[in-house]
PDB file of C-alpha atoms and ligand atoms in Angstrom:
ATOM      1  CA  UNK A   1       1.926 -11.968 185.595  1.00 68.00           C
ATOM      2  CA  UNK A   2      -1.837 -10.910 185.958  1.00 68.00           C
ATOM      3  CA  UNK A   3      -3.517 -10.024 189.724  1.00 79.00           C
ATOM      4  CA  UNK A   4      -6.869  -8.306 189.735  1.00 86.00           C
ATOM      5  CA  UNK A   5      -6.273  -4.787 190.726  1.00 88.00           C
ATOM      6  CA  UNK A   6      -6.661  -4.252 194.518  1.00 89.00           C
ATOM      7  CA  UNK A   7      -7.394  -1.329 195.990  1.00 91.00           C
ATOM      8  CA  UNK A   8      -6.057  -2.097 199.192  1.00 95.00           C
ATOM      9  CA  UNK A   9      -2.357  -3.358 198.140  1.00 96.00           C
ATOM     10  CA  UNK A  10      -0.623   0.209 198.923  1.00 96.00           C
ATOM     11  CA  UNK A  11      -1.730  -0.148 202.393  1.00 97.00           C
ATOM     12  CA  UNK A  12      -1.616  -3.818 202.874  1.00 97.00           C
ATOM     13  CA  UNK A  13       2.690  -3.458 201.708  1.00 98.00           C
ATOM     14  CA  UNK A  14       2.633  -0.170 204.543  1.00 98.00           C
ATOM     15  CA  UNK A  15       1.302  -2.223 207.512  1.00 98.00           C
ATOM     16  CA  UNK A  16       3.384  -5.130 206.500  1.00 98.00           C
ATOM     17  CA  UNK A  17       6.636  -3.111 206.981  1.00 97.00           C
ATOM     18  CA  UNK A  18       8.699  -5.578 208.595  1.00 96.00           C
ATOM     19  CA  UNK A  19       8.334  -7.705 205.192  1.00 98.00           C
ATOM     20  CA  UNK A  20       8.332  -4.806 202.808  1.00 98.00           C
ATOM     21  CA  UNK A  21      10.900  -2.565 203.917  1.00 98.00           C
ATOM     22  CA  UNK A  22       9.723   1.087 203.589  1.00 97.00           C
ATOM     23  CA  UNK A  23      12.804   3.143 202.442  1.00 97.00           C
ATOM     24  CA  UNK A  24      14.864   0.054 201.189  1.00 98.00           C
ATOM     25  CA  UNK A  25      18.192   2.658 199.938  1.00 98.00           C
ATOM     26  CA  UNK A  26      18.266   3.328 203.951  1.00 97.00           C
ATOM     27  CA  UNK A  27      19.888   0.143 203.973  1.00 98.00           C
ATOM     28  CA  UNK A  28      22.613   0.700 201.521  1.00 98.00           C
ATOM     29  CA  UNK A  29      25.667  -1.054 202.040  1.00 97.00           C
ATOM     30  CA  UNK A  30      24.375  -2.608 205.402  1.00 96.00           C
ATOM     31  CA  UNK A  31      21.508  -4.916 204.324  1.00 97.00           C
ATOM     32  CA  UNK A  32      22.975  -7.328 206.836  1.00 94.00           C
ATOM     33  CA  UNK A  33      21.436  -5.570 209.101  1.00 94.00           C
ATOM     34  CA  UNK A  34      18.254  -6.052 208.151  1.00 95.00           C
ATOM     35  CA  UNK A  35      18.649  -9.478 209.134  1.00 95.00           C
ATOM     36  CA  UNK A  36      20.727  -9.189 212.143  1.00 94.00           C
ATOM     37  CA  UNK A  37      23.486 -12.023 210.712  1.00 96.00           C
ATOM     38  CA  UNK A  38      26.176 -12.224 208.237  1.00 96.00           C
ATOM     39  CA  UNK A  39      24.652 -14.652 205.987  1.00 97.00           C
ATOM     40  CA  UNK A  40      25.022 -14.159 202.215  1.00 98.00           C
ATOM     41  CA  UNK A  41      22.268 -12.289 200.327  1.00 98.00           C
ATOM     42  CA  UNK A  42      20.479 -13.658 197.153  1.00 98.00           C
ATOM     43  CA  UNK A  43      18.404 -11.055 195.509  1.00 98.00           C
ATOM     44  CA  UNK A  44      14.902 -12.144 193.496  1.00 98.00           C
ATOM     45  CA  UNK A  45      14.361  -9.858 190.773  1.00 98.00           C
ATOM     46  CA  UNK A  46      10.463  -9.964 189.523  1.00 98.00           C
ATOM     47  CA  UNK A  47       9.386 -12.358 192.555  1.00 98.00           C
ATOM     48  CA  UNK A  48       5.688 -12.482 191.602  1.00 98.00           C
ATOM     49  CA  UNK A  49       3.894 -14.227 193.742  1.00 98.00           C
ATOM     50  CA  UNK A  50       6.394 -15.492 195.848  1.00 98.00           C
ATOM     51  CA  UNK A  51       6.174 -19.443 195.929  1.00 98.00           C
ATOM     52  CA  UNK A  52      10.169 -19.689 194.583  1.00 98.00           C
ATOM     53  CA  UNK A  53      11.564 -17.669 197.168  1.00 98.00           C
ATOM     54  CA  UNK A  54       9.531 -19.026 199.778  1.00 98.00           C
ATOM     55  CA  UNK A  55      10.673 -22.622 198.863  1.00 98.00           C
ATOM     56  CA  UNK A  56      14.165 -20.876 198.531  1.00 98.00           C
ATOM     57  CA  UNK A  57      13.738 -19.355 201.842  1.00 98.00           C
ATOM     58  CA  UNK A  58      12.832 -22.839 203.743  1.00 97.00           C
ATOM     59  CA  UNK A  59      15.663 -24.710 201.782  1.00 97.00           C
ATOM     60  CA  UNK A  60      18.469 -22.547 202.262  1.00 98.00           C
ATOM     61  CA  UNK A  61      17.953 -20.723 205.952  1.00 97.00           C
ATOM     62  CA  UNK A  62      21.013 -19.505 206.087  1.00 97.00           C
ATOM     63  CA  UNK A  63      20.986 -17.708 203.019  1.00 98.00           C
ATOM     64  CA  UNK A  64      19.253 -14.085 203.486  1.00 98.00           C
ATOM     65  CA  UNK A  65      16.565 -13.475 200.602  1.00 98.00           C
ATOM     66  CA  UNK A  66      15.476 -10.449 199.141  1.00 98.00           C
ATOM     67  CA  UNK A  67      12.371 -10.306 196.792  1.00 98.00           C
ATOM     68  CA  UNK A  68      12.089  -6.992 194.608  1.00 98.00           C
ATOM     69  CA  UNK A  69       8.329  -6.795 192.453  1.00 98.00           C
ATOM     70  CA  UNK A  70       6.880  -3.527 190.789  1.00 97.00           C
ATOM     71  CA  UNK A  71       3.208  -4.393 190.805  1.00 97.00           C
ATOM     72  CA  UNK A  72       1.852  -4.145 194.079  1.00 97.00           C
ATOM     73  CA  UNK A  73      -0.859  -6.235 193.627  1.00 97.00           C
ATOM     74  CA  UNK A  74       1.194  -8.918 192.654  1.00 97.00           C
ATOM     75  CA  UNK A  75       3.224  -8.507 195.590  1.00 98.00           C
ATOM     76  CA  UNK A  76       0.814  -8.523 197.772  1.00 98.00           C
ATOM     77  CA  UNK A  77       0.178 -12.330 197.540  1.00 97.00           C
ATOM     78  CA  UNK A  78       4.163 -12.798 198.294  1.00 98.00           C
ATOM     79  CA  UNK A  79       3.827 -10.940 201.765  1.00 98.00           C
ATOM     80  CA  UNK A  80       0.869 -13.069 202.460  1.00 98.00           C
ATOM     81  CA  UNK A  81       2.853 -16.507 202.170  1.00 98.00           C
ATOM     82  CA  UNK A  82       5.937 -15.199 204.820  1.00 98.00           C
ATOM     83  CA  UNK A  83       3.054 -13.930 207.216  1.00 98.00           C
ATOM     84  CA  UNK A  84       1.768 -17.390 206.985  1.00 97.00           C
ATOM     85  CA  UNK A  85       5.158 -18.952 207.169  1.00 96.00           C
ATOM     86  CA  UNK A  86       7.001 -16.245 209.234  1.00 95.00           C
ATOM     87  CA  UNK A  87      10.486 -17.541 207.788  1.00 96.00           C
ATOM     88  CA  UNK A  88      13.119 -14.923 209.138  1.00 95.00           C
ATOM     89  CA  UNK A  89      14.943 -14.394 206.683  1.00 98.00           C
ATOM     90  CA  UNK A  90      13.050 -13.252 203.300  1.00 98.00           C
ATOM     91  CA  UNK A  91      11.862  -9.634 202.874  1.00 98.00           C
ATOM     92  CA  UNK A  92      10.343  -7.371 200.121  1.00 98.00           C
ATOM     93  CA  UNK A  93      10.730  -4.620 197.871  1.00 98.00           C
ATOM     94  CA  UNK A  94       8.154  -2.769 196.364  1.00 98.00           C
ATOM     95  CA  UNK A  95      10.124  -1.089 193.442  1.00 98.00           C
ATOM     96  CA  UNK A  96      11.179  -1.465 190.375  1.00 98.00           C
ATOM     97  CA  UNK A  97      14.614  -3.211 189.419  1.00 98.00           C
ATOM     98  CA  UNK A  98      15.956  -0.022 187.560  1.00 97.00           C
ATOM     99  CA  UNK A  99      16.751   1.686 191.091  1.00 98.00           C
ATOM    100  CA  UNK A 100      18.926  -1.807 192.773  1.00 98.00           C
ATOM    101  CA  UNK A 101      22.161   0.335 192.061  1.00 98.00           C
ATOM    102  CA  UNK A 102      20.407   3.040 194.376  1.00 98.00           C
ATOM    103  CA  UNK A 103      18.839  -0.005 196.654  1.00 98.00           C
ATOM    104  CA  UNK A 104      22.539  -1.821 197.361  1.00 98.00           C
ATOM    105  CA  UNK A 105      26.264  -1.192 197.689  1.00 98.00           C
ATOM    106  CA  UNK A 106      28.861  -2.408 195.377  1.00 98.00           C
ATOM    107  CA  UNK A 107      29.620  -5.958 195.809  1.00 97.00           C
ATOM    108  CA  UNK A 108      26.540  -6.086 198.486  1.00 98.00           C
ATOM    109  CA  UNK A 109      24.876  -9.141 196.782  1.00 98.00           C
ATOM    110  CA  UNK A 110      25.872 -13.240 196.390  1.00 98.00           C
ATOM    111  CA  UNK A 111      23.477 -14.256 193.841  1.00 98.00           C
ATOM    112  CA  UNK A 112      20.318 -13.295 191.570  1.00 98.00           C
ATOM    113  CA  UNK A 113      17.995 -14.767 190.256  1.00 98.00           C
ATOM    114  CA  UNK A 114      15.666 -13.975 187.207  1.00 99.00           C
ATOM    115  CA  UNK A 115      12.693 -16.295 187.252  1.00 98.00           C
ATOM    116  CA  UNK A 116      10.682 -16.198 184.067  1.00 98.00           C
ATOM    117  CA  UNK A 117      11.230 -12.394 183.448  1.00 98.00           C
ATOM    118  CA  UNK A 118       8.901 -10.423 180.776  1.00 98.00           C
ATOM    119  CA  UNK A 119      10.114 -11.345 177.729  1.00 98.00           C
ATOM    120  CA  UNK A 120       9.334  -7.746 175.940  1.00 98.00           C
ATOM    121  CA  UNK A 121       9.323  -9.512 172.406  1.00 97.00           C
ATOM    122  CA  UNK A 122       9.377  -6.278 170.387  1.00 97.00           C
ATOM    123  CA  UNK A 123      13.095  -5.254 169.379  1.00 96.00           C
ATOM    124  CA  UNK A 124      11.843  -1.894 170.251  1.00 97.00           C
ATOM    125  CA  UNK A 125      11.277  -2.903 173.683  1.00 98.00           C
ATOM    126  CA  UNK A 126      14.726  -4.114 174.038  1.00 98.00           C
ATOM    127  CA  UNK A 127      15.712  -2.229 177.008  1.00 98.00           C
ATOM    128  CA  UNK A 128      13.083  -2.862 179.117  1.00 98.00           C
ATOM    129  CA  UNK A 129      14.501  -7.043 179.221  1.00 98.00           C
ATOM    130  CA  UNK A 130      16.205  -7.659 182.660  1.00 98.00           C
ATOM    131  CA  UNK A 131      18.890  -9.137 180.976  1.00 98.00           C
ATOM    132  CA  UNK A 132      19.844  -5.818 178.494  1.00 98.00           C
ATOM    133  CA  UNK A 133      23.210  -4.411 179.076  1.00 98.00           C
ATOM    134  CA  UNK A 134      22.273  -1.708 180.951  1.00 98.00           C
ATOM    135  CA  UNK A 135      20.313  -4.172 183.752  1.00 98.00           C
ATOM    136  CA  UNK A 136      23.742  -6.050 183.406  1.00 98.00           C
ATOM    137  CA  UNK A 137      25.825  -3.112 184.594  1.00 98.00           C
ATOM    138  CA  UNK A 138      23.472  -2.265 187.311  1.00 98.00           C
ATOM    139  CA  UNK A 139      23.594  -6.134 188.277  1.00 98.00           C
ATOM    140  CA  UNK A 140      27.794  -5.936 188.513  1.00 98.00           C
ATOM    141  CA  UNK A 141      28.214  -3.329 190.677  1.00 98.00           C
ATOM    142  CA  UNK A 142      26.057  -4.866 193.208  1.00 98.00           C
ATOM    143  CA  UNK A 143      27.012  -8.485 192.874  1.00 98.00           C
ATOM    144  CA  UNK A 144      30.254  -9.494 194.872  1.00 97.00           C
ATOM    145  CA  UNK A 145      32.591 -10.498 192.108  1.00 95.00           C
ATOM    146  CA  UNK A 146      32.618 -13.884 191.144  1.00 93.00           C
ATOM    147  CA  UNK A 147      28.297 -13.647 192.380  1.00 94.00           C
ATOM    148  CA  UNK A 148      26.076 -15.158 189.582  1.00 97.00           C
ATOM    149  CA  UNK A 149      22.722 -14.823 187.877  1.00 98.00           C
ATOM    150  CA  UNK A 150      20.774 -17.781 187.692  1.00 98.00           C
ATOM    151  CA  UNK A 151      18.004 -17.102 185.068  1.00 98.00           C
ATOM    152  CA  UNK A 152      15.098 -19.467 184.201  1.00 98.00           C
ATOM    153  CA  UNK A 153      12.766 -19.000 181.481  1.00 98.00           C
ATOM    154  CA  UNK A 154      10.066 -20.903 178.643  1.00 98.00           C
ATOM    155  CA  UNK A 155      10.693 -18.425 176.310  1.00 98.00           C
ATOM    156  CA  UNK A 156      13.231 -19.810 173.943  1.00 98.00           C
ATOM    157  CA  UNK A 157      13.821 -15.993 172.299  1.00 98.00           C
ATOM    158  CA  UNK A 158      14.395 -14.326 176.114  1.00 98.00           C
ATOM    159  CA  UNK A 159      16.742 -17.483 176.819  1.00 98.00           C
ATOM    160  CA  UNK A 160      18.591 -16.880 173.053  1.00 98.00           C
ATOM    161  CA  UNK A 161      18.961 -13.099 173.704  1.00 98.00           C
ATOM    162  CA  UNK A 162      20.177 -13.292 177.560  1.00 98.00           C
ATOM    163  CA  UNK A 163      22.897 -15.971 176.530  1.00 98.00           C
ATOM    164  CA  UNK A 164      24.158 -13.518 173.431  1.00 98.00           C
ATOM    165  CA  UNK A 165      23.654 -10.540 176.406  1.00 98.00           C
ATOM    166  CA  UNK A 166      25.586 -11.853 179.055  1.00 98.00           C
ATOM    167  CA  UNK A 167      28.814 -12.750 176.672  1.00 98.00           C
ATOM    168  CA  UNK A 168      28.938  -9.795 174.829  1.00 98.00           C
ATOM    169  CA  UNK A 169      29.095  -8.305 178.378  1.00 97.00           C
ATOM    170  CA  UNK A 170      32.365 -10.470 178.790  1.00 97.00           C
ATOM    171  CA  UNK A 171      30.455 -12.953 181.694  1.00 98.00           C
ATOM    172  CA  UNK A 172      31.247 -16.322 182.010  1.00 98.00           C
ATOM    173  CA  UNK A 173      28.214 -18.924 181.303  1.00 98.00           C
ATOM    174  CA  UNK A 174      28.949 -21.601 183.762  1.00 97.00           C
ATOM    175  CA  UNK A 175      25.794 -24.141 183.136  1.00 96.00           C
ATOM    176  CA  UNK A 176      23.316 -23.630 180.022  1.00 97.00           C
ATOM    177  CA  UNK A 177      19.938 -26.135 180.303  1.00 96.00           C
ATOM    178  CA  UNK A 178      17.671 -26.704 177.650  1.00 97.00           C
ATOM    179  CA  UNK A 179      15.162 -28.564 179.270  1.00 96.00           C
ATOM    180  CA  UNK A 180      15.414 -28.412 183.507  1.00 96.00           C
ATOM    181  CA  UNK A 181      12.608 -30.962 183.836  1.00 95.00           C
ATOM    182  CA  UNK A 182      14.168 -33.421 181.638  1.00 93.00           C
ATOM    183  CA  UNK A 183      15.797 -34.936 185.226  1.00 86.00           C
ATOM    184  CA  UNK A 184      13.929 -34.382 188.131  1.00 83.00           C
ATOM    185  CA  UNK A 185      15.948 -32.556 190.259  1.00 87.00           C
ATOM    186  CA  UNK A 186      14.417 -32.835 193.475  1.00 89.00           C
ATOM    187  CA  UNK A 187      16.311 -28.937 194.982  1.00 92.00           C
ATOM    188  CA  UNK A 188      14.862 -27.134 192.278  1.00 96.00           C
ATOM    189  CA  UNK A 189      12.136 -25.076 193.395  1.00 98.00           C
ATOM    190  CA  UNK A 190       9.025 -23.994 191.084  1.00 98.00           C
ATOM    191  CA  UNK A 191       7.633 -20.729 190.128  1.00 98.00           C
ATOM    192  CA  UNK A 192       4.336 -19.959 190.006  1.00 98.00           C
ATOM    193  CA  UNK A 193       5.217 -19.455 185.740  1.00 98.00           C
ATOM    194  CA  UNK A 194       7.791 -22.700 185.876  1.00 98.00           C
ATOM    195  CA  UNK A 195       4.680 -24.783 186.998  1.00 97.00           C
ATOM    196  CA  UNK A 196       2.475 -23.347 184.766  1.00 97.00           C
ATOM    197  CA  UNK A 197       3.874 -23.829 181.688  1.00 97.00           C
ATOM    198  CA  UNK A 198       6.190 -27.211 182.386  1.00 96.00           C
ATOM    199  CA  UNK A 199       2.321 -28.806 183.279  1.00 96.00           C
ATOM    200  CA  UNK A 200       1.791 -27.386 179.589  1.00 96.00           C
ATOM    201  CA  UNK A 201       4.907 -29.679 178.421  1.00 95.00           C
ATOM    202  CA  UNK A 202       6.895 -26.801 177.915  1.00 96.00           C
ATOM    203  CA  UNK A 203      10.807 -27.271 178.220  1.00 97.00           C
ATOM    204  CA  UNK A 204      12.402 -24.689 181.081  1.00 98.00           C
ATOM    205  CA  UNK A 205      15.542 -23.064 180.102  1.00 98.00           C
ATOM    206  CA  UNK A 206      18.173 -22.600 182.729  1.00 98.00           C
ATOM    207  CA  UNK A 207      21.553 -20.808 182.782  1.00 98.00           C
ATOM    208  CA  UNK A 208      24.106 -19.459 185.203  1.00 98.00           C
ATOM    209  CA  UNK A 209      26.364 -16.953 184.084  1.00 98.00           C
ATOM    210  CA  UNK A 210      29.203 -15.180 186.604  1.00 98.00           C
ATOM    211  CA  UNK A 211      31.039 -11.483 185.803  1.00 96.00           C
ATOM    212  CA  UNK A 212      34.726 -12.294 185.031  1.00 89.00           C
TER     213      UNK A 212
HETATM  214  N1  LIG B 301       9.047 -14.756 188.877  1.00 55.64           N
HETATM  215  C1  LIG B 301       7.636 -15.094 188.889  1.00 55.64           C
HETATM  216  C2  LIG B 301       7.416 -16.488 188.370  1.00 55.64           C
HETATM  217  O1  LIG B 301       8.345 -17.042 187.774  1.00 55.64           O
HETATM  218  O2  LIG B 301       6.334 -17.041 188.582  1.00 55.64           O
HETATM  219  C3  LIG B 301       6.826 -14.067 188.087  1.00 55.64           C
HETATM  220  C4  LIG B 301       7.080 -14.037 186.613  1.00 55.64           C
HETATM  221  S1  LIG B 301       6.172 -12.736 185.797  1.00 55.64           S
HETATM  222  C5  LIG B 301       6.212 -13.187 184.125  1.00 55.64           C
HETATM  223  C6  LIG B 301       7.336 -11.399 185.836  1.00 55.64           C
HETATM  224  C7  LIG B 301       7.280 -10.596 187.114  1.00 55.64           C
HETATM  225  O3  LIG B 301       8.321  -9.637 187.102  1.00 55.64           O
HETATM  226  C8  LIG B 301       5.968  -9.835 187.276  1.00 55.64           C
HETATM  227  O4  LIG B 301       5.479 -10.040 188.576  1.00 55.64           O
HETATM  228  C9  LIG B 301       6.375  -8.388 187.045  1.00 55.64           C
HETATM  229  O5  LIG B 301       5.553  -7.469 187.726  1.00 55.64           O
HETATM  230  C10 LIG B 301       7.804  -8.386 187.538  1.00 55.64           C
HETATM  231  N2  LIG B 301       8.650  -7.347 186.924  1.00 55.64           N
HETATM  232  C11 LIG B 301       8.732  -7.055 185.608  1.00 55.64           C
HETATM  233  N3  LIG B 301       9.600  -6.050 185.394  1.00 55.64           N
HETATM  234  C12 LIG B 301      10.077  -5.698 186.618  1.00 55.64           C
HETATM  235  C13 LIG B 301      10.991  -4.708 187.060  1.00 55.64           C
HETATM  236  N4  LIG B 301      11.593  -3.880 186.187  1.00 55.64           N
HETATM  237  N5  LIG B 301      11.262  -4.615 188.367  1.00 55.64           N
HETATM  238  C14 LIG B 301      10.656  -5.447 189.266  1.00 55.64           C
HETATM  239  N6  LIG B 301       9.760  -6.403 188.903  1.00 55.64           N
HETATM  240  C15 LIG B 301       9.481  -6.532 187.599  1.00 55.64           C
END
């Protein structure tokens, strides 16, 4: 995802603390608390801009959501949609998804989602795919067991090589979509990618997979 640089992001995220939460491993094992309820917590990795878990947000308010982005300046025009919208229960990280082990407890989180994630198309690159093993082991320690990862993508390859990832792990695919928009379902919501490319007539892979 592009965003012109912007100088001004760094402090923009600071004054905006009660979005982006400042030390976010402070919360450890209690992010509950954050939120001052007992409502489940679904975890965004790669939010973006911020549209899908704003829609998520207004859908489901009794779900707690927790966006985590590593460009700043992309971030920055996700903390400007919950200012707008003041929704209580979405908040930010400004991090990268390699530390969520350090970021939650084990079996902390009820769902995650991975909305149109970098495909790094170079085998070389491998690693650096949200869906590589190592991402996977980070993701079961902190997802409650039975908690799933709902992953939507364009890109046929990432969509091919998560599916092969997530059952040589041993997880359970419970729903595999080859084209999302083929039915309009009216309680999915859009990323900022998803409507980008669908307008394109691109199909939109979907698929849930669980840890067994
Ligand atoms: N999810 C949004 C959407 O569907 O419109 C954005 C998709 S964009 C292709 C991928 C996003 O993931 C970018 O904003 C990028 O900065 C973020 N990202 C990539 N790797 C990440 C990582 N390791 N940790 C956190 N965010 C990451």
């Amino acid at each position: 995802m592009r965003a012109r640089y912007k100088p001004w992001a760094d402090d923009y995220l600071k004054e905006n603390n009660n979005i982006v939460v400042p030390n976010p491993s402070d919360y450890k094992g209690d992010w509950q608390a954050k939120f001052t309820n007992h409502a489940p917590i679904h975890l965004e990795i790669g939010t973006g801009k911020g549209q899908f878990i704003m829609g998520m947000a207004q859908q489901f308010p009794n779900v707690n959501f927790i966006g985590i982005e590593v460009v700043q300046s992309i971030l920055v025009s996700a903390v400007q949609k919950v200012v707008e919208e003041q929704p209580g229960n979405v908040c930010f990280i400004s991090d990268d998804a390699d530390n969520v082990t350090d970021i939650f407890g084990e079996n902390e989180v009820d769902k995650i989602y991975l909305n149109f994630s970098d495909p790094w198309p170079k085998n070389k690159h491998a690693k650096r795919r949200l869906t590589y093993k190592t991402f996977l082991e980070q993701y079961q320690s902190i997802l409650k067991p039975g908690g799933e990862i709902v992953l939507k993508t364009d890109n046929m390859h990432l969509f091919e090589y998560s599916l092969v990832s997530f059952s040589q792990f041993g997880m359970e695919l419970e729903e595999v979509v080859l084209d999302l928009h083929e039915f309009n379902d009216p309680t999915n919501i859009m990323t900022e990618y998803e409507e980008k490319f669908s307008a394109k007539g691109q199909p939109i892979y979907r698929c849930r997979a669980t840890f067994v």
